[in-house]
Amino acid sequence: QARNKAKRSRCLQACPAFASLDEASVGSIIDVMQYTVREVGDALCEEGGDADRLFVIVEGTCDVSIRGERVAQLHELDVFGEGALFDEARVRSATVTVAEGPPDGGVRLLELERATFDGLVASGTLDAACVAELRAVGQKRRQENAARGRAREMSPAAATAADSAPPDANATATRKTQR
């Protein structure tokens, strides 16, 4: 059911990194993703921790924090964690925690592990344009997160200014496209 929802919503295509892929390729990607349910308060990934998967929020909301301070919120059909799919991004730049889910609890996710991603690249399911865009989005997010961290070290006013910048342009674009 979660996979069908992800396919119907075209959430991956709404993410600029996957926009160039045809429907069959996107369907193949979603078919190999793992479906998980995580409880409110669970950390999906921790700042400084190992990075080995990309996430799609099928249902629910997650908070993003850097150095213990909330800097963003991710919502249904947002895609995050793409930086984990590349060698240079083996460490998470932020913590993502389940904030709320549907009435029966938890957040529903689709996850794409790095090894599965590598297989999709090798098979040609993910084309060079998609891989290049995923890499660029991951680099941009790491730079934004680093800037927020530096701003917090400098002064509270600079931290406030950094936090007012879009924390995740890709997720924001995904939400706008979906609504």
CSV table of C-alpha atoms in Angstrom, one decimal:
chain,number,residue,atom,x,y,z
A,1,GLN,CA,0.0,0.0,0.0
A,2,ALA,CA,2.8,2.5,0.9
A,3,ARG,CA,4.6,1.7,-2.4
A,4,ASN,CA,1.4,2.2,-4.4
A,5,LYS,CA,0.8,5.6,-2.6
A,6,ALA,CA,4.4,6.6,-3.4
A,7,LYS,CA,3.9,5.6,-7.1
A,8,ARG,CA,0.5,7.4,-7.3
A,9,SER,CA,1.7,10.5,-5.6
A,10,ARG,CA,4.8,10.7,-8.0
A,11,CYS,CA,6.8,11.9,-4.9
A,12,LEU,CA,10.1,10.7,-6.4
A,13,GLN,CA,9.4,12.5,-9.7
A,14,ALA,CA,8.5,15.7,-7.7
A,15,CYS,CA,12.0,15.6,-6.3
A,16,PRO,CA,14.3,17.3,-8.9
A,17,ALA,CA,16.8,14.5,-8.6
A,18,PHE,CA,14.3,11.9,-9.9
A,19,ALA,CA,12.4,14.2,-12.3
A,20,SER,CA,14.3,13.0,-15.4
A,21,LEU,CA,13.3,9.3,-14.9
A,22,ASP,CA,10.5,7.6,-16.7
A,23,GLU,CA,7.6,6.0,-14.8
A,24,ALA,CA,8.9,2.5,-15.2
A,25,SER,CA,12.3,3.4,-13.7
A,26,VAL,CA,10.6,5.2,-10.8
A,27,GLY,CA,8.3,2.2,-10.2
A,28,SER,CA,11.4,-0.1,-10.2
A,29,ILE,CA,13.1,2.1,-7.6
A,30,ILE,CA,10.0,2.2,-5.3
A,31,ASP,CA,9.6,-1.6,-5.7
A,32,VAL,CA,13.0,-2.2,-4.1
A,33,MET,CA,12.7,0.3,-1.3
A,34,GLN,CA,12.0,-1.0,2.2
A,35,TYR,CA,8.8,-0.1,4.0
A,36,THR,CA,9.2,0.8,7.6
A,37,VAL,CA,7.1,2.3,10.4
A,38,ARG,CA,8.9,4.2,13.2
A,39,GLU,CA,7.4,5.6,16.4
A,40,VAL,CA,7.2,9.2,17.5
A,41,GLY,CA,10.5,10.2,19.1
A,42,ASP,CA,12.6,7.7,17.1
A,43,ALA,CA,15.7,9.1,15.4
A,44,LEU,CA,15.8,8.0,11.8
A,45,CYS,CA,19.3,9.3,11.5
A,46,GLU,CA,21.7,11.1,13.9
A,47,GLU,CA,24.0,13.9,13.2
A,48,GLY,CA,27.5,12.5,12.9
A,49,GLY,CA,26.2,8.9,12.5
A,50,ASP,CA,26.7,6.6,9.6
A,51,ALA,CA,24.8,7.5,6.4
A,52,ASP,CA,23.6,4.5,4.4
A,53,ARG,CA,20.1,5.2,3.1
A,54,LEU,CA,17.7,7.7,1.5
A,55,PHE,CA,14.2,8.1,3.0
A,56,VAL,CA,10.7,9.0,1.6
A,57,ILE,CA,8.1,10.0,4.2
A,58,VAL,CA,4.9,8.2,3.1
A,59,GLU,CA,2.9,9.5,6.0
A,60,GLY,CA,3.8,11.6,9.1
A,61,THR,CA,6.1,14.4,10.0
A,62,CYS,CA,9.8,14.5,11.1
A,63,ASP,CA,11.9,17.2,12.7
A,64,VAL,CA,15.4,18.1,11.5
A,65,SER,CA,17.9,19.3,14.1
A,66,ILE,CA,21.5,20.4,14.1
A,67,ARG,CA,23.5,20.4,17.3
A,68,GLY,CA,20.3,19.8,19.2
A,69,GLU,CA,18.3,22.7,17.7
A,70,ARG,CA,15.4,22.2,15.4
A,71,VAL,CA,16.0,23.8,12.0
A,72,ALA,CA,13.3,22.3,9.8
A,73,GLN,CA,10.4,20.0,9.5
A,74,LEU,CA,9.8,17.4,6.8
A,75,HIS,CA,6.4,16.2,5.8
A,76,GLU,CA,4.5,13.6,3.8
A,77,LEU,CA,6.2,12.7,0.5
A,78,ASP,CA,9.4,14.6,1.3
A,79,VAL,CA,12.6,12.9,0.2
A,80,PHE,CA,15.7,13.2,2.4
A,81,GLY,CA,19.1,11.5,3.1
A,82,GLU,CA,20.2,11.3,-0.6
A,83,GLY,CA,23.7,12.4,0.5
A,84,ALA,CA,24.2,9.0,2.1
A,85,LEU,CA,24.3,7.4,-1.4
A,86,PHE,CA,27.7,8.7,-2.2
A,87,ASP,CA,31.2,8.0,-0.9
A,88,GLU,CA,31.9,11.6,0.3
A,89,ALA,CA,28.8,11.8,2.4
A,90,ARG,CA,29.2,8.8,4.8
A,91,VAL,CA,28.3,10.9,7.8
A,92,ARG,CA,24.9,12.5,8.6
A,93,SER,CA,24.9,16.3,8.8
A,94,ALA,CA,21.7,16.5,10.8
A,95,THR,CA,19.4,14.4,13.1
A,96,VAL,CA,16.0,13.6,11.8
A,97,THR,CA,13.4,12.5,14.4
A,98,VAL,CA,9.8,11.3,14.1
A,99,ALA,CA,7.6,14.2,15.2
A,100,GLU,CA,4.1,12.8,14.5
A,101,GLY,CA,2.4,10.2,12.5
A,102,PRO,CA,-1.1,9.0,11.6
A,103,PRO,CA,-3.7,8.3,14.3
A,104,ASP,CA,-2.5,4.7,14.7
A,105,GLY,CA,1.0,6.0,15.5
A,106,GLY,CA,4.4,6.3,14.0
A,107,VAL,CA,5.7,7.6,10.6
A,108,ARG,CA,5.5,5.4,7.5
A,109,LEU,CA,8.6,5.5,5.3
A,110,LEU,CA,10.2,4.0,2.3
A,111,GLU,CA,14.0,3.6,2.5
A,112,LEU,CA,16.5,3.0,-0.2
A,113,GLU,CA,19.8,1.5,1.1
A,114,ARG,CA,23.1,2.4,-0.5
A,115,ALA,CA,23.8,-1.1,-1.7
A,116,THR,CA,20.4,-1.2,-3.5
A,117,PHE,CA,21.0,2.2,-4.9
A,118,ASP,CA,24.4,1.0,-6.3
A,119,GLY,CA,22.5,-1.9,-8.0
A,120,LEU,CA,20.0,0.5,-9.6
A,121,VAL,CA,22.9,2.6,-11.0
A,122,ALA,CA,24.7,-0.5,-12.3
A,123,SER,CA,21.4,-1.8,-14.0
A,124,GLY,CA,20.8,1.6,-15.7
A,125,THR,CA,17.6,2.2,-13.8
A,126,LEU,CA,19.1,5.3,-12.4
A,127,ASP,CA,20.6,7.4,-15.2
A,128,ALA,CA,23.7,9.7,-15.0
A,129,ALA,CA,21.5,12.8,-14.8
A,130,CYS,CA,19.6,11.5,-11.8
A,131,VAL,CA,22.8,10.4,-10.0
A,132,ALA,CA,24.4,13.8,-10.7
A,133,GLU,CA,21.4,15.6,-9.3
A,134,LEU,CA,21.2,13.5,-6.2
A,135,ARG,CA,24.9,14.2,-5.6
A,136,ALA,CA,24.3,18.0,-6.1
A,137,VAL,CA,21.3,18.1,-3.7
A,138,GLY,CA,23.2,16.2,-1.1
A,139,GLN,CA,26.2,18.5,-1.3
A,140,LYS,CA,23.9,21.6,-1.1
A,141,ARG,CA,22.2,20.3,2.0
A,142,ARG,CA,25.6,19.6,3.7
A,143,GLN,CA,26.7,23.1,2.9
A,144,GLU,CA,23.5,24.6,4.3
A,145,ASN,CA,23.8,22.5,7.5
A,146,ALA,CA,27.4,23.5,7.9
A,147,ALA,CA,26.5,27.2,7.5
A,148,ARG,CA,23.8,26.8,10.2
A,149,GLY,CA,26.3,25.2,12.5
A,150,ARG,CA,28.8,28.0,11.9
A,151,ALA,CA,26.1,30.7,12.4
A,152,ARG,CA,25.2,29.1,15.8
A,153,GLU,CA,28.8,29.3,16.9
A,154,MET,CA,29.1,32.9,15.9
A,155,SER,CA,26.0,34.4,17.5
A,156,PRO,CA,22.4,33.8,18.3
A,157,ALA,CA,21.3,36.5,15.8
A,158,ALA,CA,23.3,34.9,13.0
A,159,ALA,CA,21.8,31.5,13.9
A,160,THR,CA,18.3,33.0,13.6
A,161,ALA,CA,19.1,34.4,10.2
A,162,ALA,CA,20.5,31.0,9.1
A,163,ASP,CA,17.4,29.2,10.3
A,164,SER,CA,15.2,31.5,8.4
A,165,ALA,CA,16.7,30.3,5.1
A,166,PRO,CA,15.0,27.3,3.5
A,167,PRO,CA,16.5,24.3,5.3
A,168,ASP,CA,15.7,21.9,2.5
A,169,ALA,CA,14.9,23.5,-0.8
A,170,ASN,CA,14.3,20.1,-2.3
A,171,ALA,CA,11.8,19.0,0.3
A,172,THR,CA,10.1,22.4,0.1
A,173,ALA,CA,9.9,22.1,-3.7
A,174,THR,CA,8.5,18.6,-3.4
A,175,ARG,CA,5.8,19.7,-1.0
A,176,LYS,CA,4.8,22.7,-3.2
A,177,THR,CA,4.6,20.4,-6.2
A,178,GLN,CA,2.4,17.9,-4.4
A,179,ARG,CA,-0.1,20.4,-3.0
